[in-house]
Amino acid sequence: MILYHASDREIISPDTLHSRIKVDFGKGFYTTPLPEQAAAWCERFLKSGRPGIISKYSFNMDESKKFNTLYFDSYSEHWLSFVLDCRRGIDVSNYDIVAGGVANDRVFNTVELFCDGLISQDEAIKRLQYEKPNYQICFRNQAAINACLCFKGSECR
């Protein structure tokens, strides 16, 4: 499987040192198997006048089985709770790899309504079920990155 990472530079040797902390699945190196999603992520760099570069990696799924992995196959109460904890910086889980839906703008609006107490958790989950999830895979430590990802090249947008 090929995974993609959007940035303002080519990332030959991914790491977790340069990642933000309070994001969907916590600090880590974020990828997606969806090239159109990587292209959309590139837009934020292009809009700010920086280059948009998509780095490509082969993903060794056999190696990934050796790591503590959490897969979200849909938006759910567990996904919502996990994302909220990570975005608040209070994630205490020990997952090496986390994969699942992206809290994009539409999804995050629902999450914010829930956080502000304007809708219930049940209503939030109900609304999220109608969103077509984008997909991200977050590698949360260097050992998982080194074992599972192999740089294959990049393209400028």
Backbone as CSV, one residue per row, in Angstrom:
resi,resn,N_x,N_y,N_z,CA_x,CA_y,CA_z,C_x,C_y,C_z
1,MET,0.850,-1.174,0.000,0.000,0.000,0.000,0.899,1.242,0.000
2,ILE,0.484,2.261,-0.729,1.208,3.535,-0.753,0.492,4.511,0.180
3,LEU,1.291,5.209,0.998,0.773,6.256,1.872,1.389,7.581,1.446
4,TYR,0.655,8.666,1.708,1.055,10.001,1.282,1.120,10.937,2.488
5,HIS,2.059,11.888,2.412,2.186,12.911,3.445,2.364,14.260,2.754
6,ALA,1.545,15.231,3.114,1.627,16.567,2.524,2.412,17.487,3.447
7,SER,3.270,18.300,2.844,4.089,19.237,3.604,4.544,20.350,2.667
8,ASP,5.355,21.247,3.202,5.941,22.280,2.352,7.356,21.881,1.928
9,ARG,7.723,20.619,2.230,9.034,20.094,1.835,8.959,18.572,1.684
10,GLU,9.907,18.043,0.979,10.011,16.596,0.839,10.466,16.008,2.178
11,ILE,9.838,14.928,2.598,10.185,14.283,3.865,10.727,12.890,3.547
12,ILE,12.037,12.786,3.433,12.688,11.510,3.113,12.752,10.621,4.345
13,SER,13.063,11.232,5.485,13.200,10.491,6.747,12.184,11.029,7.752
14,PRO,10.980,10.499,7.766,9.948,11.001,8.680,10.341,10.804,10.142
15,ASP,9.832,11.693,10.982,10.028,11.562,12.423,8.833,12.164,13.151
16,THR,8.804,11.988,14.448,7.734,12.569,15.261,8.172,13.869,15.915
17,LEU,9.433,14.220,15.802,9.956,15.416,16.466,9.332,16.708,15.946
18,HIS,8.970,16.723,14.679,8.472,17.952,14.054,6.949,18.035,14.012
19,SER,6.288,17.198,14.754,4.828,17.193,14.699,4.221,17.999,15.841
20,ARG,3.001,18.441,15.591,2.254,19.149,16.622,1.697,18.137,17.624
21,ILE,1.319,18.613,18.788,0.847,17.720,19.841,-0.673,17.605,19.831
22,LYS,-1.386,18.680,19.823,-2.844,18.676,20.007,-3.580,18.549,18.678
23,VAL,-3.454,17.366,18.080,-4.129,17.058,16.825,-4.917,15.745,16.988
24,ASP,-5.628,15.337,15.943,-6.594,14.232,16.024,-6.121,13.009,16.798
25,PHE,-4.979,12.461,16.425,-4.501,11.230,17.054,-3.226,11.461,17.860
26,GLY,-2.990,12.694,18.262,-1.823,13.023,19.075,-0.590,13.265,18.224
27,LYS,0.510,13.458,18.906,1.783,13.737,18.246,2.207,12.530,17.422
28,GLY,2.568,12.783,16.170,2.997,11.698,15.307,3.184,12.158,13.878
29,PHE,3.554,11.224,13.028,3.733,11.483,11.606,2.481,10.995,10.890
30,TYR,1.755,11.925,10.269,0.445,11.647,9.670,0.565,11.352,8.178
31,THR,-0.123,10.304,7.770,-0.168,9.914,6.362,-1.616,9.584,5.996
32,THR,-1.842,9.404,4.713,-3.153,8.966,4.226,-2.947,8.036,3.037
33,PRO,-3.816,7.040,2.872,-3.754,6.218,1.662,-4.488,6.866,0.484
34,LEU,-5.095,8.030,0.706,-5.913,8.694,-0.306,-5.132,9.840,-0.963
35,PRO,-4.696,9.665,-2.217,-3.919,10.736,-2.866,-4.687,12.050,-2.957
36,GLU,-6.016,11.976,-3.155,-6.802,13.215,-3.249,-6.848,13.949,-1.908
37,GLN,-6.782,13.215,-0.816,-6.740,13.852,0.500,-5.391,14.547,0.708
38,ALA,-4.306,13.904,0.303,-2.982,14.527,0.409,-2.932,15.803,-0.434
39,ALA,-3.534,15.754,-1.614,-3.565,16.940,-2.475,-4.340,18.067,-1.803
40,ALA,-5.447,17.736,-1.141,-6.217,18.760,-0.421,-5.407,19.324,0.731
41,TRP,-4.655,18.476,1.435,-3.800,18.969,2.525,-2.719,19.900,1.987
42,CYS,-2.255,19.646,0.754,-1.235,20.510,0.137,-1.749,21.922,-0.088
43,GLU,-3.035,22.048,-0.304,-3.627,23.357,-0.586,-3.333,24.375,0.509
44,ARG,-3.300,23.946,1.757,-3.029,24.895,2.850,-1.639,25.512,2.727
45,PHE,-0.672,24.743,2.216,0.662,25.289,2.015,0.673,26.225,0.817
46,LEU,0.036,25.799,-0.250,-0.007,26.626,-1.457,-0.715,27.951,-1.204
47,LYS,-1.791,27.933,-0.419,-2.530,29.166,-0.112,-1.706,30.148,0.702
48,SER,-0.731,29.636,1.449,0.114,30.518,2.252,1.397,30.913,1.509
49,GLY,1.469,30.557,0.222,2.611,30.954,-0.586,3.808,30.022,-0.470
50,ARG,3.640,28.911,0.198,4.735,27.947,0.333,4.538,26.825,-0.677
51,PRO,5.594,26.069,-0.936,5.420,24.932,-1.845,4.530,23.866,-1.211
52,GLY,3.863,23.113,-2.042,3.086,21.967,-1.592,3.722,20.714,-2.160
53,ILE,4.199,19.855,-1.281,4.909,18.659,-1.724,4.277,17.432,-1.076
54,ILE,4.016,16.439,-1.894,3.472,15.178,-1.392,4.574,14.130,-1.443
55,SER,4.953,13.643,-0.264,5.925,12.554,-0.180,5.158,11.237,-0.162
56,LYS,5.744,10.219,-0.804,5.089,8.913,-0.925,5.934,7.845,-0.225
57,TYR,5.235,6.908,0.413,5.900,5.843,1.162,5.199,4.517,0.893
58,SER,5.989,3.463,0.807,5.367,2.145,0.838,5.154,1.808,2.309
59,PHE,4.024,1.189,2.581,3.628,0.842,3.948,3.721,-0.669,4.100
60,ASN,4.580,-1.125,5.015,4.758,-2.543,5.262,3.726,-2.994,6.294
61,MET,2.629,-3.529,5.797,1.536,-3.931,6.686,1.927,-5.099,7.592
62,ASP,2.773,-5.985,7.110,3.216,-7.099,7.956,3.979,-6.583,9.168
63,GLU,4.866,-5.626,8.956,5.624,-5.045,10.074,4.705,-4.297,11.036
64,SER,3.671,-3.670,10.489,2.777,-2.877,11.353,2.055,-3.757,12.368
65,LYS,1.900,-5.041,12.061,1.219,-5.957,12.985,2.009,-6.188,14.267
66,LYS,3.276,-5.828,14.272,4.119,-5.978,15.463,3.921,-4.835,16.453
67,PHE,3.158,-3.823,16.050,2.983,-2.632,16.876,1.576,-2.555,17.442
68,ASN,1.462,-1.852,18.557,0.169,-1.634,19.205,-0.608,-0.628,18.360
69,THR,-1.636,-1.110,17.665,-2.350,-0.301,16.680,-3.822,-0.180,17.041
70,LEU,-4.339,1.014,16.855,-5.764,1.284,17.055,-6.354,1.689,15.715
71,TYR,-7.367,0.945,15.257,-8.063,1.243,14.009,-9.482,1.685,14.318
72,PHE,-9.874,2.825,13.770,-11.265,3.271,13.824,-11.844,3.052,12.432
73,ASP,-12.835,2.177,12.323,-13.412,1.936,11.005,-14.596,2.855,10.716
74,SER,-14.996,3.652,11.720,-16.072,4.630,11.515,-15.988,5.666,12.624
75,TYR,-16.737,6.746,12.441,-16.867,7.717,13.521,-17.741,7.066,14.589
76,SER,-17.293,7.123,15.830,-17.986,6.435,16.916,-17.742,7.202,18.218
77,GLU,-18.388,6.758,19.273,-18.146,7.368,20.588,-16.676,7.232,20.970
78,HIS,-16.102,6.065,20.694,-14.690,5.840,21.037,-13.789,6.781,20.237
79,TRP,-14.065,6.926,18.911,-13.293,7.845,18.078,-13.405,9.268,18.621
80,LEU,-14.625,9.699,18.921,-14.861,11.052,19.405,-14.104,11.300,20.710
81,SER,-14.186,10.379,21.632,-13.495,10.511,22.914,-11.981,10.561,22.719
82,PHE,-11.468,9.689,21.860,-10.022,9.641,21.611,-9.530,10.944,20.991
83,VAL,-10.234,11.428,19.955,-9.840,12.670,19.288,-9.905,13.854,20.259
84,LEU,-10.949,13.923,21.067,-11.064,15.022,22.025,-9.911,15.006,23.021
85,ASP,-9.571,13.826,23.538,-8.441,13.728,24.463,-7.145,14.169,23.788
86,CYS,-6.924,13.704,22.569,-5.694,14.078,21.852,-5.647,15.571,21.571
87,ARG,-6.763,16.142,21.139,-6.793,17.577,20.836,-6.662,18.435,22.089
88,ARG,-7.007,17.876,23.226,-6.828,18.589,24.502,-5.434,18.361,25.083
89,GLY,-4.663,17.478,24.465,-3.320,17.182,24.948,-3.299,16.267,26.161
90,ILE,-4.362,15.485,26.348,-4.418,14.615,27.523,-4.483,13.134,27.129
91,ASP,-3.979,12.798,25.968,-3.945,11.406,25.535,-2.917,10.648,26.370
92,VAL,-3.348,9.589,27.013,-2.440,8.779,27.824,-2.341,7.347,27.277
93,SER,-2.801,7.138,26.064,-2.756,5.798,25.474,-1.326,5.477,25.039
94,ASN,-1.097,4.204,24.791,0.248,3.778,24.393,0.263,3.180,22.984
95,TYR,-0.578,3.694,22.100,-0.631,3.178,20.736,0.564,3.679,19.932
96,ASP,1.116,2.774,19.117,2.212,3.136,18.214,1.676,3.696,16.901
97,ILE,0.536,3.158,16.467,-0.091,3.559,15.211,-1.588,3.717,15.472
98,VAL,-2.156,4.828,14.973,-3.600,5.041,15.073,-4.101,5.388,13.677
99,ALA,-5.178,4.729,13.258,-5.724,4.950,11.923,-7.229,5.158,12.009
100,GLY,-7.722,6.086,11.215,-9.159,6.321,11.198,-9.519,7.635,10.555
101,GLY,-10.759,8.040,10.753,-11.298,9.243,10.142,-10.621,10.524,10.598
102,VAL,-10.643,11.498,9.712,-10.070,12.814,9.954,-11.138,13.740,10.506
103,ALA,-10.769,14.538,11.490,-11.680,15.578,11.980,-11.504,16.807,11.081
104,ASN,-12.052,16.736,9.848,-11.965,17.873,8.936,-12.912,18.990,9.408
105,ASP,-13.032,20.052,8.634,-13.829,21.206,9.072,-15.275,20.840,9.401
106,ARG,-15.931,20.085,8.523,-17.322,19.715,8.783,-17.430,18.829,10.020
107,VAL,-16.533,17.870,10.117,-16.536,16.971,11.271,-16.205,17.748,12.538
108,PHE,-15.216,18.628,12.450,-14.805,19.365,13.640,-15.898,20.313,14.121
109,ASN,-16.702,20.844,13.206,-17.825,21.684,13.645,-18.753,20.900,14.554
110,THR,-19.032,19.653,14.196,-19.867,18.797,15.043,-19.182,18.530,16.369
111,VAL,-17.893,18.250,16.336,-17.131,18.000,17.566,-17.183,19.231,18.484
112,GLU,-17.030,20.419,17.908,-17.090,21.648,18.716,-18.469,21.867,19.325
113,LEU,-19.522,21.580,18.565,-20.879,21.706,19.108,-21.040,20.791,20.322
114,PHE,-20.499,19.581,20.235,-20.556,18.650,21.358,-19.738,19.184,22.535
115,CYS,-18.529,19.649,22.279,-17.662,20.173,23.350,-18.283,21.369,24.056
116,ASP,-18.994,22.183,23.303,-19.631,23.373,23.878,-20.955,23.055,24.564
117,GLY,-21.344,21.789,24.564,-22.577,21.376,25.228,-23.838,21.725,24.461
118,LEU,-23.696,22.040,23.171,-24.855,22.433,22.373,-25.591,21.236,21.769
119,ILE,-24.893,20.107,21.654,-25.540,18.871,21.226,-25.018,17.742,22.108
120,SER,-25.797,16.677,22.209,-25.398,15.521,23.017,-24.375,14.673,22.266
121,GLN,-23.743,13.770,22.985,-22.813,12.852,22.343,-23.544,11.986,21.320
122,ASP,-24.743,11.539,21.663,-25.527,10.738,20.716,-25.820,11.511,19.440
123,GLU,-26.192,12.793,19.579,-26.466,13.617,18.402,-25.193,13.823,17.582
124,ALA,-24.069,14.032,18.243,-22.795,14.207,17.529,-22.468,12.967,16.708
125,ILE,-22.584,11.802,17.320,-22.290,10.555,16.607,-23.260,10.370,15.442
126,LYS,-24.516,10.680,15.660,-25.518,10.568,14.596,-25.143,11.456,13.406
127,ARG,-24.734,12.693,13.684,-24.343,13.606,12.605,-23.083,13.120,11.890
128,LEU,-22.146,12.588,12.660,-20.887,12.133,12.075,-21.082,10.925,11.163
129,GLN,-22.081,10.129,11.421,-22.327,8.943,10.606,-22.654,9.305,9.162
130,TYR,-23.088,10.534,8.922,-23.426,10.955,7.565,-22.235,11.552,6.821
131,GLU,-21.121,11.737,7.514,-19.918,12.275,6.880,-19.120,11.132,6.265
132,LYS,-18.669,11.334,5.048,-17.772,10.358,4.433,-16.388,10.612,5.025
133,PRO,-15.879,9.665,5.809,-14.601,9.953,6.455,-13.432,9.943,5.477
134,ASN,-12.588,10.948,5.604,-11.274,10.854,5.010,-10.516,9.902,5.918
135,TYR,-9.316,9.557,5.570,-8.620,8.537,6.348,-7.191,8.963,6.593
136,GLN,-6.741,8.782,7.815,-5.362,9.107,8.162,-4.767,7.977,8.992
137,ILE,-3.459,7.820,8.852,-2.715,6.858,9.654,-1.599,7.646,10.321
138,CYS,-1.605,7.620,11.655,-0.631,8.371,12.438,0.376,7.401,13.058
139,PHE,1.630,7.603,12.763,2.719,6.830,13.344,3.248,7.630,14.531
140,ARG,3.052,7.093,15.732,3.286,7.871,16.945,4.647,7.659,17.586
141,ASN,5.481,6.826,16.996,6.848,6.712,17.502,7.794,6.338,16.368
142,GLN,9.060,6.581,16.611,10.065,6.392,15.564,10.223,4.930,15.166
143,ALA,10.094,4.011,16.109,10.245,2.591,15.781,9.196,2.162,14.756
144,ALA,7.959,2.618,14.924,6.893,2.286,13.973,7.173,2.900,12.606
145,ILE,7.648,4.127,12.586,7.994,4.787,11.319,9.084,4.002,10.602
146,ASN,10.167,3.701,11.335,11.309,3.022,10.722,10.944,1.635,10.194
147,ALA,10.091,0.924,10.902,9.731,-0.437,10.501,8.697,-0.476,9.377
148,CYS,7.828,0.523,9.323,6.658,0.424,8.443,6.705,1.283,7.196
149,LEU,7.499,2.331,7.176,7.486,3.260,6.042,8.811,3.238,5.289
150,CYS,8.729,3.244,3.962,9.909,3.346,3.108,9.645,4.434,2.066
151,PHE,10.459,5.489,2.081,10.298,6.617,1.168,10.415,6.146,-0.284
152,LYS,9.458,6.587,-1.121,9.433,6.194,-2.532,9.526,7.368,-3.490
153,GLY,9.541,8.596,-2.974,9.617,9.749,-3.851,8.638,10.824,-3.451
154,SER,8.644,11.904,-4.216,7.740,13.010,-3.917,7.346,13.725,-5.199
155,GLU,6.308,14.550,-5.065,5.882,15.366,-6.204,5.483,16.733,-5.688
156,CYS,5.801,17.751,-6.479,5.407,19.114,-6.145,4.020,19.365,-6.724
157,ARG,3.243,20.175,-6.027,1.908,20.539,-6.499,1.938,21.920,-7.071
